[in-house]
mmCIF file of C-alpha atoms and ligand atoms in Angstrom:
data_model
loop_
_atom_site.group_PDB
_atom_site.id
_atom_site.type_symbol
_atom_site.label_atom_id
_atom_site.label_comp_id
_atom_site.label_asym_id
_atom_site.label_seq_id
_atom_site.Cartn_x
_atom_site.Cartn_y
_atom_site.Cartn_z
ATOM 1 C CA UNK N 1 -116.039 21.591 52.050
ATOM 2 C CA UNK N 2 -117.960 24.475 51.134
ATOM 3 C CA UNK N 3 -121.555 24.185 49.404
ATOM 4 C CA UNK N 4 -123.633 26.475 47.852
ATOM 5 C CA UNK N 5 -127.710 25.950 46.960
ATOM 6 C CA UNK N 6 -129.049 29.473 47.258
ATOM 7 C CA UNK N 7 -130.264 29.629 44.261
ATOM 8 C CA UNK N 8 -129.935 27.589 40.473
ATOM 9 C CA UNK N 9 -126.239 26.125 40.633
ATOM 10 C CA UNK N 10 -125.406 23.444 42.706
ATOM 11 C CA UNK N 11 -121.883 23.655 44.181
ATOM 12 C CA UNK N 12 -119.463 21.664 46.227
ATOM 13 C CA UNK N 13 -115.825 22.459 46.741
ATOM 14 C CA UNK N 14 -112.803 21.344 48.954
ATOM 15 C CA UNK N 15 -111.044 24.118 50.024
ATOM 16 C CA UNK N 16 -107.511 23.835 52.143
ATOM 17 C CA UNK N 17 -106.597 26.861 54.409
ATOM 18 C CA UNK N 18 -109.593 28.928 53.393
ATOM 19 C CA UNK N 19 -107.549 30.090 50.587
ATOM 20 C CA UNK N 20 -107.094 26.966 48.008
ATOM 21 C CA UNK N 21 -109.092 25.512 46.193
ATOM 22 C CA UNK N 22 -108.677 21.523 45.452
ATOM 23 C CA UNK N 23 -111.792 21.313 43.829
ATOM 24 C CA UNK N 24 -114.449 23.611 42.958
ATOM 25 C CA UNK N 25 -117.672 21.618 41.198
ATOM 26 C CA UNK N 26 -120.828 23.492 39.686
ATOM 27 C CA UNK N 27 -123.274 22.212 38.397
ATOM 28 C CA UNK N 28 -125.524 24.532 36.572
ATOM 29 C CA UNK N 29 -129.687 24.457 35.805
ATOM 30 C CA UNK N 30 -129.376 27.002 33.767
ATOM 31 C CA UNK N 31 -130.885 24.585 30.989
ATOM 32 C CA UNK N 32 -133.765 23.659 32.072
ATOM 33 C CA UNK N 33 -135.247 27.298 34.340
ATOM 34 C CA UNK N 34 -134.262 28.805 30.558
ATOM 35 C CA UNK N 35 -137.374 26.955 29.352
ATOM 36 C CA UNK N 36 -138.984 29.638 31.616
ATOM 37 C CA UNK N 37 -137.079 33.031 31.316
ATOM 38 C CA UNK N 38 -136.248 32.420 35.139
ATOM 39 C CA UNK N 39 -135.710 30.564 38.028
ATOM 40 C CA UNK N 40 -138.555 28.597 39.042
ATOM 41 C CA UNK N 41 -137.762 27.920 43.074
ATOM 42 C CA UNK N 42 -139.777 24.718 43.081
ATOM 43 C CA UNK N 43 -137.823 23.277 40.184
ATOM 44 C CA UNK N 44 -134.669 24.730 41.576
ATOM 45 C CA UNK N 45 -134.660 22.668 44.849
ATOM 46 C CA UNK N 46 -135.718 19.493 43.078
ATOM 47 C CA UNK N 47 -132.873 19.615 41.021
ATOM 48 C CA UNK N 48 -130.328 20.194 44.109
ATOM 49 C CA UNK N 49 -131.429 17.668 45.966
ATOM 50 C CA UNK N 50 -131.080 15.127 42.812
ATOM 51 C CA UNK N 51 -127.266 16.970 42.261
ATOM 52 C CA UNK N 52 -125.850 17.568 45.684
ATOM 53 C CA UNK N 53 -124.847 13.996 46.536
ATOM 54 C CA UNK N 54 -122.776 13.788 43.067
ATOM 55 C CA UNK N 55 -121.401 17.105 43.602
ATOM 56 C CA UNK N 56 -119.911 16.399 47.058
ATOM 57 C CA UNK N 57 -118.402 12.876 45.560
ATOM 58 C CA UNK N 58 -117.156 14.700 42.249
ATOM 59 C CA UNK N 59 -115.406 17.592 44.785
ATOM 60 C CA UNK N 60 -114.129 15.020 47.138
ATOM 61 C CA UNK N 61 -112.790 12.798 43.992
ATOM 62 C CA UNK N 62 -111.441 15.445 42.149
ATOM 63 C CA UNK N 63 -109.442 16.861 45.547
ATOM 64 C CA UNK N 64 -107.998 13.143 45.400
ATOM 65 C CA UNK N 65 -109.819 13.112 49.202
ATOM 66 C CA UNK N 66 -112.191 11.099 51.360
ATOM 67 C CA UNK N 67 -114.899 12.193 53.370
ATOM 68 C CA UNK N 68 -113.142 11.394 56.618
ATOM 69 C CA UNK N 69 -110.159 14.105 54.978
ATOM 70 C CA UNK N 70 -112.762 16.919 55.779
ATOM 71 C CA UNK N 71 -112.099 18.897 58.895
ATOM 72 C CA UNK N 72 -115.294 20.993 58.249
ATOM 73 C CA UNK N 73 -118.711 21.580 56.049
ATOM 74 C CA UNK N 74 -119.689 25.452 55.559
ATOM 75 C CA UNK N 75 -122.957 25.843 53.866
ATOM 76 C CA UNK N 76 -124.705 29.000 52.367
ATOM 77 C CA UNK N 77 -127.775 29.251 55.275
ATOM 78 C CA UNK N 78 -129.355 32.749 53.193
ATOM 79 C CA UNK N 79 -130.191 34.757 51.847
ATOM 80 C CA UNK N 80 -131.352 32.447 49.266
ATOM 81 C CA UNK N 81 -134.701 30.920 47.395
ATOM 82 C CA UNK N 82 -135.467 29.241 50.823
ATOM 83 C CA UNK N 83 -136.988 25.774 49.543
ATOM 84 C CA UNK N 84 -133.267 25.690 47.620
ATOM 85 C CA UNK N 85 -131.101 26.995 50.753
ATOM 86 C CA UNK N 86 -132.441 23.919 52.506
ATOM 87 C CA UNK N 87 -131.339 21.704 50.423
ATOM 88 C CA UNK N 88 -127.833 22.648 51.138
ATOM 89 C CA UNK N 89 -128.321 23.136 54.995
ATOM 90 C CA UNK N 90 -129.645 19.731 55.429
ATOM 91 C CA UNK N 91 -127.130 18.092 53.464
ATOM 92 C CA UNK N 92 -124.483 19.517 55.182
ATOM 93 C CA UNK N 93 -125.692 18.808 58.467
ATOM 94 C CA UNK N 94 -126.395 15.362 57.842
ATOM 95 C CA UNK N 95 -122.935 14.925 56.336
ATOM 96 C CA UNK N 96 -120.960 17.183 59.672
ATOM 97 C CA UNK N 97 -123.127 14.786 61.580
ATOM 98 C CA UNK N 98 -122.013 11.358 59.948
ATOM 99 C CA UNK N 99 -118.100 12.026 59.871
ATOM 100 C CA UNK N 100 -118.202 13.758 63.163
ATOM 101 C CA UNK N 101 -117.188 17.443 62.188
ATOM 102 C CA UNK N 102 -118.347 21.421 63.021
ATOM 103 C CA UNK N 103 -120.686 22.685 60.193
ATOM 104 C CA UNK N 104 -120.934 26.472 59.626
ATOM 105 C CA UNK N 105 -123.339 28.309 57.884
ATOM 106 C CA UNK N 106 -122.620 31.277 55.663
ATOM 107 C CA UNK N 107 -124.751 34.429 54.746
ATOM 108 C CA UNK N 108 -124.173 34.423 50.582
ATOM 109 C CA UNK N 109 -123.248 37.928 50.104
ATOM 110 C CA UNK N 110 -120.039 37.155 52.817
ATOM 111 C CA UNK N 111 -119.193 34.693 50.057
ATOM 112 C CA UNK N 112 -119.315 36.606 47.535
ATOM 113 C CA UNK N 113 -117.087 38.586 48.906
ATOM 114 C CA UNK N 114 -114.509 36.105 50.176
ATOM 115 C CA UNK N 115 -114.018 34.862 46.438
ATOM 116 C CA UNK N 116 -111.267 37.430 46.811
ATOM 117 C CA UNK N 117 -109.873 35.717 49.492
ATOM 118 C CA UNK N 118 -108.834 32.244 47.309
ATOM 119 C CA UNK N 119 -105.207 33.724 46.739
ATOM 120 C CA UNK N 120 -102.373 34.701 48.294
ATOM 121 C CA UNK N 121 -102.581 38.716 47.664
ATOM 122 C CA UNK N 122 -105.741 39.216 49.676
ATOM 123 C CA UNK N 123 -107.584 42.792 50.176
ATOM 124 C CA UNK N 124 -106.157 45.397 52.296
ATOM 125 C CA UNK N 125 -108.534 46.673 54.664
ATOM 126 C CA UNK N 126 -110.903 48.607 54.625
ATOM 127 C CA UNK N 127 -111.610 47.308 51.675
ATOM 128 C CA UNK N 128 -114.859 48.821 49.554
ATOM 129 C CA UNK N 129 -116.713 45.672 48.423
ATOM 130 C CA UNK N 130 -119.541 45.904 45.605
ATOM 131 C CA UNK N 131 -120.975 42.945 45.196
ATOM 132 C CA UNK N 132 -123.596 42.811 42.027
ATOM 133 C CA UNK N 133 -125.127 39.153 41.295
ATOM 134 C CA UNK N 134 -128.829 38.717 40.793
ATOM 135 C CA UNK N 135 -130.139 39.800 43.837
ATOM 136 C CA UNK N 136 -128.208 41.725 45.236
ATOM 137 C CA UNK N 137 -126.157 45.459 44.645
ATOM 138 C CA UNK N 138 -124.489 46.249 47.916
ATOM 139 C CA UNK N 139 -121.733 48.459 48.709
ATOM 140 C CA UNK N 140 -119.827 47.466 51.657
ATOM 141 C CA UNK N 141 -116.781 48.403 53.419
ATOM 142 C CA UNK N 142 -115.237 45.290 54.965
ATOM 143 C CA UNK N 143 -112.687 46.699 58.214
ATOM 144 C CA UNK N 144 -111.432 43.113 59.471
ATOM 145 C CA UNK N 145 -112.762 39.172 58.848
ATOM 146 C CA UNK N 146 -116.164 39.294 59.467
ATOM 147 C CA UNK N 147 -116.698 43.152 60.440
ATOM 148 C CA UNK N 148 -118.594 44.594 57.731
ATOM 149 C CA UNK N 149 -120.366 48.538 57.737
ATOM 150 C CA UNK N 150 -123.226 48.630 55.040
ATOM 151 C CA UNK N 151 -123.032 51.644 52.905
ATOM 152 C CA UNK N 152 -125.604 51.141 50.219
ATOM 153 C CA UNK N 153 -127.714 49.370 48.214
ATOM 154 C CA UNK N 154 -130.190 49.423 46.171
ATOM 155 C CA UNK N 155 -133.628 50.496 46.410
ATOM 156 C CA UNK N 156 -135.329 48.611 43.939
ATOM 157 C CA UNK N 157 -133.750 45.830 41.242
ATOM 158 C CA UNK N 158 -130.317 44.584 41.808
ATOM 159 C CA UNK N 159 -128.063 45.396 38.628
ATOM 160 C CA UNK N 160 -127.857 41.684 37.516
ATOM 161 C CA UNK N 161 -132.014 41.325 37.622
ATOM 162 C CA UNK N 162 -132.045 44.406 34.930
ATOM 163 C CA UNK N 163 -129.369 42.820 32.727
ATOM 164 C CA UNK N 164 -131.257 39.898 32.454
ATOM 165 C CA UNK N 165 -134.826 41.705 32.109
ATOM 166 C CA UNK N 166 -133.484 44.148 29.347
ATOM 167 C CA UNK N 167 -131.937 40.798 28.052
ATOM 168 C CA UNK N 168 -135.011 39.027 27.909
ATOM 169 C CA UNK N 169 -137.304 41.877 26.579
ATOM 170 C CA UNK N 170 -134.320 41.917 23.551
ATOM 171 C CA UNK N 171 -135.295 38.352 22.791
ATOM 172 C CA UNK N 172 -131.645 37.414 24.310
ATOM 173 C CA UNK N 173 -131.148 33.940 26.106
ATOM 174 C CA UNK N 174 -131.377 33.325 29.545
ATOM 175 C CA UNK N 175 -129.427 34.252 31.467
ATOM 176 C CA UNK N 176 -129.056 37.614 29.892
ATOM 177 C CA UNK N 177 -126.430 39.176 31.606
ATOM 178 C CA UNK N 178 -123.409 37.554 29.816
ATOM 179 C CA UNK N 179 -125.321 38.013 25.868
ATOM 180 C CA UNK N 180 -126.204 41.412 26.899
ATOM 181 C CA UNK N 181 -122.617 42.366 27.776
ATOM 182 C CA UNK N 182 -121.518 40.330 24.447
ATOM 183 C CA UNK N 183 -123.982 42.163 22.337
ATOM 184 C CA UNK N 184 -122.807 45.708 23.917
ATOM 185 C CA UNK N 185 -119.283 44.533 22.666
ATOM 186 C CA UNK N 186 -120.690 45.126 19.202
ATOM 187 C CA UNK N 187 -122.622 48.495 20.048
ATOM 188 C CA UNK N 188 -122.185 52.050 19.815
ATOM 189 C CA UNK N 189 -122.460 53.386 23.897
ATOM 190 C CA UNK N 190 -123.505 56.844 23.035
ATOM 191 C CA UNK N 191 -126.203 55.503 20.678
ATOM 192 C CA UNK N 192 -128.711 56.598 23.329
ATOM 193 C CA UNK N 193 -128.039 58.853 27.282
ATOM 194 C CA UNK N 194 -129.579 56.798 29.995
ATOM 195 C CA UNK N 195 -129.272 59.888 33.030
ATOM 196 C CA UNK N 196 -128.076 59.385 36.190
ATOM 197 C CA UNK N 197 -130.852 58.613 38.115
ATOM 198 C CA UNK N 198 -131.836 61.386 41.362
ATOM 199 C CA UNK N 199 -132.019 59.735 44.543
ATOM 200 C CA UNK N 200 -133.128 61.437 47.127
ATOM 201 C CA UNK N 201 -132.675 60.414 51.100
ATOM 202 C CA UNK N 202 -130.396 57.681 51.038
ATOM 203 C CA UNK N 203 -127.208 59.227 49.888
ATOM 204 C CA UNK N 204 -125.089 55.913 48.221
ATOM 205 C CA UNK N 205 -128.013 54.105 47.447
ATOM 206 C CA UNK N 206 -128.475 52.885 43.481
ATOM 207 C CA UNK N 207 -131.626 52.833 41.667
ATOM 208 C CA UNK N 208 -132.165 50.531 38.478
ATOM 209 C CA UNK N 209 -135.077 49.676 37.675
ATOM 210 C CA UNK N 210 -135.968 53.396 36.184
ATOM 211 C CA UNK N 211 -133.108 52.226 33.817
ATOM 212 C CA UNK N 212 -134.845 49.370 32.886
ATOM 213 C CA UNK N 213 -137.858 50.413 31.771
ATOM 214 C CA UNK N 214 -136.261 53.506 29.991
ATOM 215 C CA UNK N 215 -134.328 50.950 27.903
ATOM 216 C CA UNK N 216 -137.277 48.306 27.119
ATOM 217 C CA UNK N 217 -139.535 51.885 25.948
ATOM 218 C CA UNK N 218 -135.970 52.533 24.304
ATOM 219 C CA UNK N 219 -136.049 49.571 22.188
ATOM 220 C CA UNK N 220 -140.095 49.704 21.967
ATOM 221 C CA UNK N 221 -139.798 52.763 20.418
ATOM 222 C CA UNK N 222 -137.559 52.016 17.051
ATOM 223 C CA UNK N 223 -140.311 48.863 16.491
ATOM 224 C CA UNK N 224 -137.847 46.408 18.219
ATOM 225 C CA UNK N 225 -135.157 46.212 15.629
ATOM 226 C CA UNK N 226 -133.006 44.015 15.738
ATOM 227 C CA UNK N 227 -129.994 46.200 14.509
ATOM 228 C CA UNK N 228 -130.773 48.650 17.708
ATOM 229 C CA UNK N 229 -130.105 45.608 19.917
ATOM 230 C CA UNK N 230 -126.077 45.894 20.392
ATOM 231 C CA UNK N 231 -126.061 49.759 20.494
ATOM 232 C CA UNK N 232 -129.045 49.829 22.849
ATOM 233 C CA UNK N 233 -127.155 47.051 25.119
ATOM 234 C CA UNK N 234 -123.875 49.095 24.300
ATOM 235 C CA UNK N 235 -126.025 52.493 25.606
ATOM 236 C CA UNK N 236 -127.712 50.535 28.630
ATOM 237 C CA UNK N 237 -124.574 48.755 30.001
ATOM 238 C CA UNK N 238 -122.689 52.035 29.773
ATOM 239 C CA UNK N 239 -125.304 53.645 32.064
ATOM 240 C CA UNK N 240 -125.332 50.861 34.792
ATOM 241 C CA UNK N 241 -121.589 50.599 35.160
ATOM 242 C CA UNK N 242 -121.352 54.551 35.454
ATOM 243 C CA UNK N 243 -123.733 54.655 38.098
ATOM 244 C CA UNK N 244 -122.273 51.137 39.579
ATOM 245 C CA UNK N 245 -119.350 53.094 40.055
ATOM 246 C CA UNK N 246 -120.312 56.499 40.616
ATOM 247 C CA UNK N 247 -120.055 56.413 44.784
ATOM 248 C CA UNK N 248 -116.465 55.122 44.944
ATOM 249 C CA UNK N 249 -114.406 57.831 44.536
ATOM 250 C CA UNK N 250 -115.951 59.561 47.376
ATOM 251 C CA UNK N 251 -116.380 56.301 49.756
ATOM 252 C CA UNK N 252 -112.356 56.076 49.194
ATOM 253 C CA UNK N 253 -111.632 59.367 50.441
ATOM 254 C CA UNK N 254 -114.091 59.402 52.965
ATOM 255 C CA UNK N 255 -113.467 55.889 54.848
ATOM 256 C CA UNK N 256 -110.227 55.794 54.030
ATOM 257 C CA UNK N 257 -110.221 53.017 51.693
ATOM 258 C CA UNK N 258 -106.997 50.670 51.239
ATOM 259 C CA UNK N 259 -108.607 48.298 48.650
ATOM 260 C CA UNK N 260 -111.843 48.149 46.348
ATOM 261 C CA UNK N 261 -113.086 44.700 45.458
ATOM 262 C CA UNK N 262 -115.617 43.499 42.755
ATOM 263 C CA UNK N 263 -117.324 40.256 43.703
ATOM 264 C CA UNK N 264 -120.678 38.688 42.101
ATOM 265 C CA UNK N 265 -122.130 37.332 39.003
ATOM 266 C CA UNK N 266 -121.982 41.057 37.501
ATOM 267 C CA UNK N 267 -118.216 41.564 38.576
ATOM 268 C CA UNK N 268 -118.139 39.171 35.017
ATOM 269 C CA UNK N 269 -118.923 42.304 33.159
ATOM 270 C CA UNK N 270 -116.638 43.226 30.716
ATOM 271 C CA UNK N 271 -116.903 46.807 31.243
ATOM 272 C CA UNK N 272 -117.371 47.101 34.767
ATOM 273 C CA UNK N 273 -113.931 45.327 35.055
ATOM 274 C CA UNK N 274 -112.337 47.365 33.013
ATOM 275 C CA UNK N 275 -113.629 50.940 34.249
ATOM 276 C CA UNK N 276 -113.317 48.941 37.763
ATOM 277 C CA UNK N 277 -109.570 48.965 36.934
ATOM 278 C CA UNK N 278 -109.002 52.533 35.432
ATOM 279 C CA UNK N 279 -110.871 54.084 38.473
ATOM 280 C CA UNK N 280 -108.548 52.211 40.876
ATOM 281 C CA UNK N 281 -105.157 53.244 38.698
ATOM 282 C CA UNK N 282 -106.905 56.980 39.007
ATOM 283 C CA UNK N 283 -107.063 56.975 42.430
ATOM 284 C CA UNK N 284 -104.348 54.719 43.584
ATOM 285 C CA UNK N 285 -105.415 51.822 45.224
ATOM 286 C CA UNK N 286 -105.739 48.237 44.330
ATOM 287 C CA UNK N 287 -107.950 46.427 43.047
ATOM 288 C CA UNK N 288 -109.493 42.802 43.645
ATOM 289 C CA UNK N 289 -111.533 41.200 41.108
ATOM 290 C CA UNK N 290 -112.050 37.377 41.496
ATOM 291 C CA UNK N 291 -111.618 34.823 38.410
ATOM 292 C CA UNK N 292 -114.695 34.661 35.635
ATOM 293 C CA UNK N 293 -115.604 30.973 37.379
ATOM 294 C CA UNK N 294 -115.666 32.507 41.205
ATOM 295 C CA UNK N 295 -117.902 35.186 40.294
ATOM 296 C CA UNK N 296 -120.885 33.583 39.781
ATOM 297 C CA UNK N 297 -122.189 30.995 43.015
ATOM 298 C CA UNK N 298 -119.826 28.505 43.719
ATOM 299 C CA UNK N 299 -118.873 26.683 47.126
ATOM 300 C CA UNK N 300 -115.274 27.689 47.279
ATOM 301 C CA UNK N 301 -115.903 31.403 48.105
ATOM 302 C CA UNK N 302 -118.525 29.789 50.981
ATOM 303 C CA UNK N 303 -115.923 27.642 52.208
ATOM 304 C CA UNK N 304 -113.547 30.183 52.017
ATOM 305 C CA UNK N 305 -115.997 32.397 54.340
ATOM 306 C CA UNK N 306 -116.402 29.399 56.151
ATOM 307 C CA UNK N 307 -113.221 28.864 57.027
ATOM 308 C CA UNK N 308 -112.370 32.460 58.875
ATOM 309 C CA UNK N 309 -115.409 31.763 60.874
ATOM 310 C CA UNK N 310 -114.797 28.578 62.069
ATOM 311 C CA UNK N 311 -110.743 29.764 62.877
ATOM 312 C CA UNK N 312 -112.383 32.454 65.268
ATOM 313 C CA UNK N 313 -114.402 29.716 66.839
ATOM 314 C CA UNK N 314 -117.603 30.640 65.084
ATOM 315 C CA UNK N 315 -119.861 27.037 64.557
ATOM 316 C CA UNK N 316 -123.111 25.995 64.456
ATOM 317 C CA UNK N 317 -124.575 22.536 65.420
ATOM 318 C CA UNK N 318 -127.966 20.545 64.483
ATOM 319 C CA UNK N 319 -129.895 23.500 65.153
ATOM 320 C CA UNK N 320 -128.549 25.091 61.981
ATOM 321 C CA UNK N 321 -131.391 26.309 60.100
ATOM 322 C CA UNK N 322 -131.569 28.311 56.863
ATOM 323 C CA UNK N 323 -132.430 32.170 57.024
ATOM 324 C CA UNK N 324 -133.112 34.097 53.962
ATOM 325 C CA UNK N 325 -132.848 37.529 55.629
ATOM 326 C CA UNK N 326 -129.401 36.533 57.219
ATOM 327 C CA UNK N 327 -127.486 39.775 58.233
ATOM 328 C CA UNK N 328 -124.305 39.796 57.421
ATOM 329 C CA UNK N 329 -121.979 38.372 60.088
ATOM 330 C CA UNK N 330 -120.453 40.182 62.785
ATOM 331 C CA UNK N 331 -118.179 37.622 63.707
ATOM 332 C CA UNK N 332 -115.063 39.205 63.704
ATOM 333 C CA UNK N 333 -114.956 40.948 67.253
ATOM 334 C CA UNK N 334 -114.813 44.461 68.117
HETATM 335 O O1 KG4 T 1 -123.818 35.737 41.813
HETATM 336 P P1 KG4 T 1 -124.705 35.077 40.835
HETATM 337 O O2 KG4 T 1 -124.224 33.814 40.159
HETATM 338 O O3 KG4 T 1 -126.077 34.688 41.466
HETATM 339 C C1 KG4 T 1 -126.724 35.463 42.428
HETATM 340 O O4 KG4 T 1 -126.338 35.361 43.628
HETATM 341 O O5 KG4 T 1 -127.617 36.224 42.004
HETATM 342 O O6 KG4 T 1 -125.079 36.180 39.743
HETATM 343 C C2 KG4 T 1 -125.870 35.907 38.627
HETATM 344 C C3 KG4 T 1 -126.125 37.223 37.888
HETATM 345 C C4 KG4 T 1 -127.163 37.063 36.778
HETATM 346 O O7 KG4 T 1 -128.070 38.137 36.869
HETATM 347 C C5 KG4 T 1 -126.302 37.159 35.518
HETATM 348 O O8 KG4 T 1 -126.997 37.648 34.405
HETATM 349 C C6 KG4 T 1 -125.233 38.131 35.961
HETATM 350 O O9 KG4 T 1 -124.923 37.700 37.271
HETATM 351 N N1 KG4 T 1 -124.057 38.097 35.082
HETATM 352 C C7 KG4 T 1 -123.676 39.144 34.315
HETATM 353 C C8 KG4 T 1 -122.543 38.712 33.577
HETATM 354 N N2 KG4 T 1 -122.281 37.414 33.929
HETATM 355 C C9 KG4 T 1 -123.212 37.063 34.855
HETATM 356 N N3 KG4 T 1 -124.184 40.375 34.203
HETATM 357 C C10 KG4 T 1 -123.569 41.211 33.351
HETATM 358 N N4 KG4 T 1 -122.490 40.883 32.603
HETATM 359 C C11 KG4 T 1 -121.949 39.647 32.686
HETATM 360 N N5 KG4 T 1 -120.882 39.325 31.963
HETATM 361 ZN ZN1 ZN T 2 -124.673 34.807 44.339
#
């Protein structure tokens, strides 16, 4: 079983093999942190530990299982909201403690990335991962199972936070990301030229959040009309999916690059998917983009995770503890 609390969905799946899933249950708060514009951490936990206990029962029932059918629990240990993450460490514990079985804990981003993994045509490696949620816009070449080389990331917003800011300062709802890439559907791209943004130092690092505010004085700046919404969304998208992609090409030739993968709440995008896909067809490799519902958190991708971990022998006890500035495993030998 593989659970997921790291943030506003509560998740519980059974997983078989680390590659299918029996059951995959979510349970979303998006309702009530919308009443805020945001997650609200204190809330968030609350509401896991009032979920979790129905989630694992709904994933065991719908995987036709018992408890005593699990052979393991893998649990998201960070990085996280921490008072959230704990709610999912303890639980799993407690539960790998009362049937007797290894628990594992798994850094977040790892399974992210291992949503690619639920199927049978896995990623060739190296494989070029970006993973773009909420938190997080990482590029990172994965060589083996759990042997990962950061390449970048970014310096200051992750690429889902300035969806859903732009989203929100359009009068959007919450969470922004998916109405913002709806609205774009409807809007004209070269209405307005976001530039690339000039980095200097890190050399395939991203920068949004000079995006961001270029679009809110954007949209400031024709009196916040309403018909500039889709075109400015249209015009704003565009720029962040350019620059999303804009290190691939030369990561590819340079690491010698098998596979590129798309894996977070952003890899829902409608546009990055589909400029995701002509850049691969361009340059000739394949590419990996998980199903709308694995995307976003869930516990299958964390079982998933989980499950190459434990296979190599990888398990922690009791002493499990969450860790919001987890590194990303090296578990995967030399
Ligand atoms: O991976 P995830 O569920 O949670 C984190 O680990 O952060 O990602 C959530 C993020 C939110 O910022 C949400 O707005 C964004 O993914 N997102 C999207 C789309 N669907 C979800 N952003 C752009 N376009 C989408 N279609
Ligand atoms: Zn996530």
């Amino acid at each position: 079983m593989g659970i997921d609390t790291s943030c506003d969905d509560t998740s519980c799946a059974v997983v078989e093999d680390g590659k299918k899933i029996l059951s995959n249950v979510i349970s979303s708060q998006t309702e009530i942190h919308s009443l805020y514009g945001g997650v609200v951490p204190e809330i968030a936990s609350r509401k896991h530990l009032e979920i979790i206990g129905f989630a694992a029962n709904e994933a065991l029932r719908r995987a036709g299982l018992t408890l005593g059918d699990l052979d393991a629990l893998a649990v998201t240990a960070g990085p996280g909201l921490p008072g959230a993450l704990l709610v999912g460490v303890c639980y799993a514990k407690a539960l790998a403690a009362g049937i007797s079985r290894p628990v594992v804990g798994v850094n977040h981003v790892e399974g992210h990335i291992y949503a690619n993994f639920l199927k049978d045509d896995i990623p060739e490696f190296p494989c070029l991962n970006l993973v773009v949620s909420g938190g997080h816009t990482e590029l990172i070449l994965m060589v083996d199972h759990g042997r990962y080389v950061q390449l970048g990331e970014t310096l200051d917003d992750a690429a889902g936070e300035v969806f859903d800011k732009v989203a929100r300062e359009m009068g959007l709802p919450y969470p922004g990301g998916p109405y913002l890439d709806r609205a774009a559907e409807n809007g004209d791209p070269t209405f307005c030229k976001f530039p690339h943004p000039k980095i200097e130092g890190s050399k395939y690092a991203f920068s949004f959040s000079g995006l961001k505010t270029r679009a809110i004085q954007e949209f400031e700046k024709r009196g916040r009309r309403e018909d500039v919404i889709d075109h400015l969304c249209a015009s704003f998208r565009e720029a962040v999916v350019r620059d999303l992609l804009y290190y691939v090409p030369e990561l590819v030739n340079r690491y010698g690059v098998k596979s590129f993968a798309l894996a977070g709440g952003v890899a829902a995008n409608k546009l990055l998917r589909a400029r995701a896909k002509e850049l691969c067809t361009q340059i000739g490799i394949p590419l990996h983009i998980p199903p709308l519902v694995l995307c976003t958190d869930n516990g299958a991708m964390i079982a998933s995770a989980g499950y190459q971990k434990l296979i190599r022998g990888f398990c922690d006890g009791p002493n499990l503890s969450i860790d919001s500035d987890l590194e990303l495993g090296s578990w995967g030998g030399e």
